[in-house]
Tab-separated table of C-alpha atoms in Angstrom:
chain	number	residue	atom	x	y	z
A	508	MET	CA	0.010	0.002	-0.014
A	509	LYS	CA	2.751	2.472	1.001
A	510	GLU	CA	4.631	1.663	-2.257
A	511	GLU	CA	1.428	2.365	-4.235
A	512	LEU	CA	0.910	5.766	-2.544
A	513	ALA	CA	4.660	6.617	-3.046
A	514	GLY	CA	4.238	5.984	-6.708
A	515	ILE	CA	1.392	8.609	-6.806
A	516	ILE	CA	3.825	11.220	-5.649
A	517	GLU	CA	5.747	10.831	-8.857
A	518	GLU	CA	2.602	10.927	-10.994
A	519	ILE	CA	1.438	14.310	-9.523
A	520	GLN	CA	4.628	16.137	-10.357
A	521	GLY	CA	3.933	19.006	-12.821
A	522	LYS	CA	0.167	18.659	-12.826
A	523	ARG	CA	-1.414	22.069	-13.546
A	524	ILE	CA	-3.915	23.122	-10.826
A	525	LEU	CA	-6.148	26.243	-10.947
A	526	VAL	CA	-6.987	27.439	-7.392
A	527	ILE	CA	-9.608	30.227	-7.209
A	528	GLY	CA	-10.882	31.640	-3.963
A	529	ASP	CA	-10.318	33.960	-0.971
A	530	MET	CA	-6.614	34.624	-0.871
A	531	VAL	CA	-5.612	35.543	2.694
A	532	ALA	CA	-2.474	37.090	4.074
A	533	ASP	CA	-1.559	35.637	7.461
A	534	ILE	CA	0.534	38.301	9.004
A	535	TYR	CA	2.589	37.598	12.226
A	536	LEU	CA	3.873	40.700	14.028
A	537	GLU	CA	6.433	39.703	16.724
A	538	GLY	CA	7.138	41.950	19.668
A	539	ARG	CA	9.281	41.946	22.644
A	540	ILE	CA	7.785	43.052	25.868
A	541	SER	CA	9.595	46.238	26.989
A	542	ARG	CA	7.295	47.786	29.669
A	543	ILE	CA	3.884	48.639	30.851
A	544	SER	CA	2.292	51.689	29.106
A	545	ARG	CA	1.705	54.865	31.033
A	546	GLU	CA	-1.396	55.541	28.976
A	547	ALA	CA	-3.309	52.368	29.901
A	548	PRO	CA	-2.632	49.042	31.683
A	549	VAL	CA	-1.303	47.394	28.579
A	550	LEU	CA	2.010	45.976	27.452
A	551	VAL	CA	4.365	48.050	25.249
A	552	LEU	CA	5.946	45.895	22.635
A	553	GLN	CA	9.157	46.613	20.707
A	554	GLN	CA	8.515	45.232	17.240
A	555	ALA	CA	10.963	42.486	16.520
A	556	GLY	CA	9.782	41.160	13.213
A	557	GLU	CA	7.014	40.709	10.687
A	558	LYS	CA	6.279	37.861	8.361
A	559	ILE	CA	3.562	37.235	5.844
A	560	ILE	CA	2.424	33.722	5.167
A	561	ALA	CA	-0.126	32.474	2.649
A	562	GLY	CA	-3.487	31.668	4.155
A	563	GLY	CA	-6.968	30.712	2.898
A	564	ALA	CA	-7.037	29.731	-0.715
A	565	ALA	CA	-3.370	30.937	-1.047
A	566	ASN	CA	-2.398	28.112	1.322
A	567	VAL	CA	-3.961	25.614	-1.088
A	568	VAL	CA	-1.904	27.293	-3.906
A	569	ASN	CA	1.306	26.998	-1.740
A	570	ASN	CA	0.691	23.287	-0.982
A	571	VAL	CA	0.031	22.454	-4.629
A	572	ALA	CA	3.380	24.090	-5.444
A	573	THR	CA	5.401	22.466	-2.691
A	574	LEU	CA	4.034	19.116	-3.534
A	575	GLY	CA	5.377	19.439	-7.029
A	576	GLY	CA	2.394	20.690	-8.998
A	577	GLN	CA	2.123	23.814	-11.142
A	578	ALA	CA	-0.227	26.115	-9.154
A	579	PHE	CA	-2.219	28.975	-10.766
A	580	ALA	CA	-3.582	31.349	-8.181
A	581	VAL	CA	-6.758	33.274	-9.030
A	582	GLY	CA	-8.357	35.923	-6.706
A	583	LEU	CA	-8.557	39.462	-5.640
A	584	LEU	CA	-5.972	41.439	-3.565
A	585	GLY	CA	-5.713	45.101	-2.470
A	586	LEU	CA	-2.868	47.452	-3.353
A	587	ASP	CA	-1.071	47.218	-0.025
A	588	ASN	CA	1.838	45.661	1.804
A	589	ALA	CA	-0.181	42.491	2.569
A	590	ALA	CA	-0.624	41.922	-1.219
A	591	LYS	CA	3.017	42.361	-1.846
A	592	GLY	CA	4.031	39.895	0.924
A	593	LEU	CA	1.374	37.314	-0.138
A	594	LYS	CA	2.467	37.351	-3.793
A	595	ALA	CA	6.100	37.034	-2.690
A	596	ALA	CA	5.225	34.118	-0.450
A	597	LEU	CA	3.501	32.267	-3.402
A	598	GLU	CA	6.175	33.206	-6.030
A	599	LYS	CA	8.904	31.820	-3.747
A	600	ASN	CA	7.364	28.362	-4.207
A	601	GLY	CA	7.085	28.863	-7.927
A	602	ALA	CA	3.289	29.484	-8.009
A	603	HIS	CA	1.810	31.538	-10.927
A	604	THR	CA	0.302	34.788	-9.649
A	605	ASP	CA	-0.754	36.489	-12.883
A	606	GLY	CA	-4.415	35.728	-11.870
A	607	LEU	CA	-4.149	37.761	-8.648
A	608	PHE	CA	-5.826	41.117	-9.599
A	609	CYS	CA	-5.383	44.252	-7.411
A	610	ASP	CA	-8.338	46.356	-6.567
A	611	GLU	CA	-7.066	49.508	-4.887
A	612	LYS	CA	-10.439	50.251	-3.309
A	613	ARG	CA	-10.392	47.282	-1.167
A	614	PRO	CA	-7.794	45.809	1.236
A	615	THR	CA	-6.225	42.395	0.837
A	616	ILE	CA	-7.962	39.915	3.242
A	617	ALA	CA	-5.522	39.852	6.170
A	618	LYS	CA	-5.349	38.177	9.537
A	619	THR	CA	-2.722	39.912	11.700
A	620	ARG	CA	-1.691	38.067	14.769
A	621	VAL	CA	0.369	40.011	17.399
A	622	ILE	CA	2.769	37.668	19.111
A	623	ALA	CA	4.360	38.868	22.459
A	624	GLY	CA	7.224	37.426	24.445
A	625	GLY	CA	10.270	38.372	26.577
A	626	ARG	CA	13.575	36.916	27.331
A	627	ALA	CA	12.208	34.794	30.149
A	628	THR	CA	8.700	34.164	28.838
A	629	VAL	CA	7.207	31.943	26.130
A	630	SER	CA	5.941	33.973	23.094
A	631	GLN	CA	2.218	33.794	22.648
A	632	GLN	CA	-0.467	35.353	20.524
A	633	ILE	CA	-2.210	38.274	22.388
A	634	VAL	CA	-4.550	39.465	19.792
A	635	ARG	CA	-5.721	38.995	16.154
A	636	ILE	CA	-6.885	41.719	13.910
A	637	ASP	CA	-8.843	40.833	10.797
A	638	ARG	CA	-9.215	43.067	7.780
A	639	GLU	CA	-11.399	42.673	4.683
A	640	SER	CA	-14.011	44.446	2.681
A	641	ASP	CA	-17.765	43.811	3.142
A	642	GLU	CA	-18.491	45.132	-0.343
A	643	PRO	CA	-19.198	42.580	-3.041
A	644	MET	CA	-16.747	42.365	-5.956
A	645	THR	CA	-17.395	44.950	-8.620
A	646	ALA	CA	-18.703	43.803	-12.072
A	647	ALA	CA	-15.545	45.108	-13.717
A	648	PHE	CA	-13.247	42.806	-11.523
A	649	GLU	CA	-15.637	39.878	-11.901
A	650	GLN	CA	-15.369	40.250	-15.712
A	651	LEU	CA	-11.554	40.376	-15.367
A	652	LEU	CA	-11.587	37.114	-13.375
A	653	LEU	CA	-13.994	35.384	-15.779
A	654	GLN	CA	-11.972	36.299	-18.723
A	655	TYR	CA	-8.672	35.144	-17.066
A	656	VAL	CA	-10.152	31.799	-15.919
A	657	LYS	CA	-11.780	31.141	-19.326
A	658	GLY	CA	-8.434	31.425	-21.002
A	659	LEU	CA	-6.663	29.320	-18.318
A	660	LEU	CA	-9.231	26.366	-18.066
A	661	PRO	CA	-8.175	24.681	-21.297
A	662	GLN	CA	-4.650	24.432	-19.974
A	663	VAL	CA	-5.207	22.942	-16.506
A	664	ASP	CA	-5.541	19.336	-15.133
A	665	GLY	CA	-7.596	20.182	-11.967
A	666	VAL	CA	-9.511	23.023	-10.257
A	667	VAL	CA	-9.996	23.956	-6.643
A	668	LEU	CA	-12.668	26.417	-5.472
A	669	SER	CA	-11.529	27.516	-2.047
A	670	ASP	CA	-14.381	29.551	-0.418
A	671	TYR	CA	-13.640	31.018	3.031
A	672	GLY	CA	-16.864	33.256	2.833
A	673	SER	CA	-15.162	36.445	1.555
A	674	GLY	CA	-17.015	36.538	-1.752
A	675	THR	CA	-14.305	35.902	-4.360
A	676	ILE	CA	-16.223	32.990	-6.014
A	677	THR	CA	-19.249	34.711	-7.388
A	678	GLU	CA	-22.249	32.827	-8.885
A	679	ALA	CA	-21.156	33.591	-12.359
A	680	LEU	CA	-17.520	32.303	-11.751
A	681	GLN	CA	-18.791	29.166	-9.984
A	682	ALA	CA	-21.328	28.269	-12.689
A	683	MET	CA	-18.753	28.797	-15.520
A	684	ILE	CA	-16.039	26.765	-13.885
A	685	ILE	CA	-18.089	23.841	-12.713
A	686	SER	CA	-19.834	23.589	-16.086
A	687	TYR	CA	-16.591	23.718	-18.006
A	688	CYS	CA	-14.946	21.036	-15.758
A	689	ARG	CA	-17.939	18.681	-16.152
A	690	GLU	CA	-18.066	19.173	-19.847
A	691	HIS	CA	-14.260	18.624	-20.393
A	692	ASN	CA	-13.797	15.864	-17.743
A	693	ILE	CA	-11.505	17.958	-15.527
A	694	PRO	CA	-11.588	17.050	-11.847
A	695	SER	CA	-12.985	19.930	-9.682
A	696	MET	CA	-13.151	20.157	-5.888
A	697	VAL	CA	-14.737	22.664	-3.522
A	698	ASP	CA	-13.839	23.444	0.068
A	699	SER	CA	-16.477	25.936	1.389
A	700	ARG	CA	-16.531	26.911	4.983
A	701	TYR	CA	-20.149	28.400	5.230
A	702	ASP	CA	-22.126	27.865	1.980
A	703	ILE	CA	-21.518	24.361	0.538
A	704	HIS	CA	-25.116	23.984	-0.679
A	705	ARG	CA	-24.595	26.389	-3.598
A	706	PHE	CA	-21.867	24.257	-5.324
A	707	LYS	CA	-24.191	21.918	-7.167
A	708	ASN	CA	-22.691	19.521	-9.746
A	709	ILE	CA	-19.082	19.890	-8.553
A	710	CYS	CA	-17.005	16.754	-8.785
A	711	TYR	CA	-15.662	16.507	-5.202
A	712	VAL	CA	-16.511	18.139	-1.844
A	713	LYS	CA	-14.367	18.519	1.090
A	714	GLN	CA	-15.840	19.308	4.500
A	715	ASN	CA	-14.609	18.807	8.061
A	716	ASP	CA	-17.006	17.139	10.527
A	717	ALA	CA	-18.123	20.441	12.079
A	718	GLU	CA	-18.821	22.051	8.690
A	719	LEU	CA	-20.826	19.036	7.654
A	720	ALA	CA	-22.903	19.216	10.842
A	721	ALA	CA	-23.572	22.848	10.252
A	722	ALA	CA	-24.455	22.067	6.586
A	723	VAL	CA	-27.194	19.460	7.565
A	724	GLY	CA	-28.326	21.456	10.601
A	725	ARG	CA	-27.883	18.805	13.224
A	726	SER	CA	-25.153	17.134	15.384
A	727	LEU	CA	-23.370	14.112	14.226
A	728	PRO	CA	-22.556	12.095	17.263
A	729	ASP	CA	-21.428	8.866	15.728
A	730	ASP	CA	-20.167	7.241	12.425
A	731	GLU	CA	-23.621	6.308	11.237
A	732	SER	CA	-24.957	9.815	11.508
A	733	LEU	CA	-21.845	11.220	9.813
A	734	PHE	CA	-22.126	8.799	6.910
A	735	THR	CA	-25.824	9.542	6.506
A	736	ALA	CA	-25.134	13.348	6.417
A	737	GLY	CA	-22.352	12.887	3.929
A	738	GLN	CA	-24.642	10.881	1.727
A	739	GLU	CA	-27.313	13.514	1.933
A	740	LEU	CA	-24.823	16.179	0.801
A	741	LEU	CA	-23.507	13.954	-2.004
A	742	THR	CA	-26.988	13.506	-3.353
A	743	GLU	CA	-27.996	17.083	-2.950
A	744	LEU	CA	-24.961	18.435	-4.857
A	745	ALA	CA	-24.933	15.590	-7.478
A	746	ALA	CA	-21.207	15.235	-6.640
A	747	ASP	CA	-18.959	12.302	-7.395
A	748	GLY	CA	-17.637	12.132	-3.880
A	749	VAL	CA	-17.656	13.819	-0.386
A	750	LEU	CA	-14.491	13.745	1.649
A	751	ILE	CA	-15.062	14.413	5.343
A	752	THR	CA	-12.014	15.206	7.565
A	753	ARG	CA	-12.413	14.090	11.248
A	754	GLY	CA	-9.220	15.258	13.110
A	755	GLU	CA	-7.839	12.388	15.194
A	756	LYS	CA	-10.355	10.016	13.574
A	757	GLY	CA	-8.841	10.360	10.051
A	758	MET	CA	-11.177	10.876	7.194
A	759	VAL	CA	-14.077	9.325	5.290
A	760	LEU	CA	-14.734	9.370	1.558
A	761	LEU	CA	-18.213	8.676	0.333
A	762	GLU	CA	-18.637	7.977	-3.426
A	763	LYS	CA	-21.753	8.295	-5.605
A	764	ASP	CA	-21.709	4.444	-6.297
A	765	GLY	CA	-22.310	3.969	-2.595
A	766	ALA	CA	-18.784	3.052	-1.525
A	767	ILE	CA	-17.594	4.291	1.822
A	768	HIS	CA	-13.866	4.457	2.580
A	769	ASP	CA	-13.120	4.984	6.273
A	770	ILE	CA	-9.490	5.998	6.415
A	771	PRO	CA	-7.906	6.006	9.964
A	772	VAL	CA	-5.384	8.722	10.857
A	773	ALA	CA	-2.028	8.077	9.258
A	774	ASP	CA	0.166	9.132	12.342
A	775	LYS	CA	-0.903	9.321	15.883
A	776	SER	CA	2.151	11.263	17.068
A	777	GLU	CA	1.606	14.717	18.662
A	778	VAL	CA	-0.607	17.242	16.988
A	779	PHE	CA	0.674	20.823	17.207
A	780	ASP	CA	-1.667	22.820	15.035
A	781	VAL	CA	-4.559	21.868	12.795
A	782	SER	CA	-4.749	25.256	11.083
A	783	GLY	CA	-4.233	24.863	7.310
A	784	ALA	CA	-4.344	21.050	7.320
A	785	GLY	CA	-7.525	20.996	5.345
A	786	ASP	CA	-5.755	23.068	2.643
A	787	THR	CA	-2.950	20.437	2.523
A	788	CYS	CA	-5.669	17.755	2.199
A	789	VAL	CA	-7.436	19.536	-0.737
A	790	ALA	CA	-4.145	20.239	-2.571
A	791	THR	CA	-3.022	16.584	-2.347
A	792	VAL	CA	-6.442	15.191	-3.457
A	793	ILE	CA	-6.820	17.452	-6.497
A	794	LEU	CA	-3.196	16.765	-7.613
A	795	ALA	CA	-3.841	13.009	-7.445
A	796	LEU	CA	-7.270	13.185	-9.168
A	797	ALA	CA	-5.569	15.338	-11.922
A	798	ALA	CA	-3.167	12.483	-12.387
A	799	GLY	CA	-5.976	9.974	-12.921
A	800	VAL	CA	-5.551	8.288	-9.544
A	801	GLU	CA	-8.534	6.527	-7.956
A	802	PRO	CA	-10.361	8.873	-5.374
A	803	ALA	CA	-9.873	6.474	-2.527
A	804	ARG	CA	-6.080	6.362	-3.161
A	805	ALA	CA	-6.059	10.169	-3.547
A	806	ALA	CA	-7.851	10.462	-0.121
A	807	GLU	CA	-5.320	8.035	1.523
A	808	LEU	CA	-2.342	10.052	0.241
A	809	SER	CA	-3.924	13.223	1.475
A	810	ASN	CA	-4.467	11.613	4.922
A	811	VAL	CA	-0.678	11.145	5.083
A	812	ALA	CA	0.110	14.741	3.921
A	813	SER	CA	-2.399	16.106	6.456
A	814	GLY	CA	-0.730	14.120	9.174
A	815	ILE	CA	2.498	15.980	8.369
A	816	ALA	CA	0.844	19.400	8.330
A	817	VAL	CA	-0.722	19.090	11.759
A	818	ARG	CA	2.683	18.433	13.301
A	819	LYS	CA	3.809	21.909	12.198
A	820	LEU	CA	3.011	25.132	13.957
A	821	GLY	CA	0.860	27.694	12.088
A	822	THR	CA	-0.432	27.515	8.495
A	823	ALA	CA	2.014	25.066	6.845
A	824	THR	CA	2.904	23.406	3.672
A	825	VAL	CA	4.042	19.909	2.940
A	826	SER	CA	6.618	19.037	0.332
A	827	ALA	CA	6.865	16.021	-1.919
A	828	GLU	CA	10.125	14.891	-0.177
A	829	GLU	CA	8.415	15.071	3.198
A	830	LEU	CA	5.597	12.894	1.850
A	831	ARG	CA	8.094	10.421	0.459
A	832	ARG	CA	9.918	10.230	3.881
A	833	ALA	CA	6.579	9.720	5.734
A	834	LEU	CA	5.740	6.823	3.391
A	835	ARG	CA	9.126	5.291	3.835
C-alpha cells in the first residue's frame, strides 16, 4: 500500500492546478515586551519582526506548489503591503500569480496576529486583527476574473474552489467553472466553509465534520450519523464524492456508487496545530485526481500529507520529499 501511494507522488509532479478563492495574508507581528504603558494598563511591545504567510485559498496554492504541482492562483488582492507579501510568499514556491488582480479600493484579506514574548517568557498570541471588505466584488473585476479563468481552463488538469466566505467565488464564476470542468472531464473540488449548498454538480466536496454538521443542521454524534449526512450532501450536490476530515479519527470518503472508505489517521504522534491542514488535504487530493488516481487512493495520500501538516506550527505546507519520507 505504501509503495502504491509513493508511486502517486511521482505521478502528480507537474500537474497544472487552478486554485480560485479567498486569498488571505496571514501576518505575524512579533514583539518583545519592553514595559507597561503609562497611557493604559497594557504591554508596550518593541516590534522585533513581521512575516507574511499564505492563508486561505493561497495556502492551497502553496501546498500544490510544494507538492510538485504547477499552481495557478486566481483571486482579488488590495494594493497594499499584505498583497506584496502574499504574492512574494507564493512566487517563492514557484506559483503563478498573474491571476491575482489588485483592486486599490479594497484591502487584501488579512489576519494579523500579534505575538508577544520576553527573554524569560514564552511567546504567545495576544490579539488577532482581521481586515477585509464587506462590499461585493465589482462587475468590472468579476469580468476580469471570468476572462482570465476562461483562458486558463483549457490548460489545466484540475480546479479547486476555495471559499472562505469572503465573496471571491461569485455565482457567475462558480457556474462557468463547474460547467466547463464537467463538460471537459477535468476534476474539480470545492472546500467551502459556510455555503456548501450552492456548489451543485461539483466533482468532489471537502468538509470537516463540524462544517458538515452545520450544513445538515444537526449534530453528528457517531459514524452512522456522519455517513448519513455525507450521503445527503452527496445526493443534494450531485457530486462524485464527499471527503469528510475528522481530526484524530482520520477521514471518510463517500462516493456516488455507494462506496464508503473509512481512512484512519496516518500518524498518531503529537498534533501541534490543525490550522491549514484542510488546505494540504485539498491540494493533495486534487493533484492525485488530476493524475488520474482513484479517489480512495487520493484520499489516503492526502491523509498522510495532512498528518505531516498538523505536526507543524501555524499554517504550513508539505513538500513531496516530506511525503516520500513519511511513506518510507
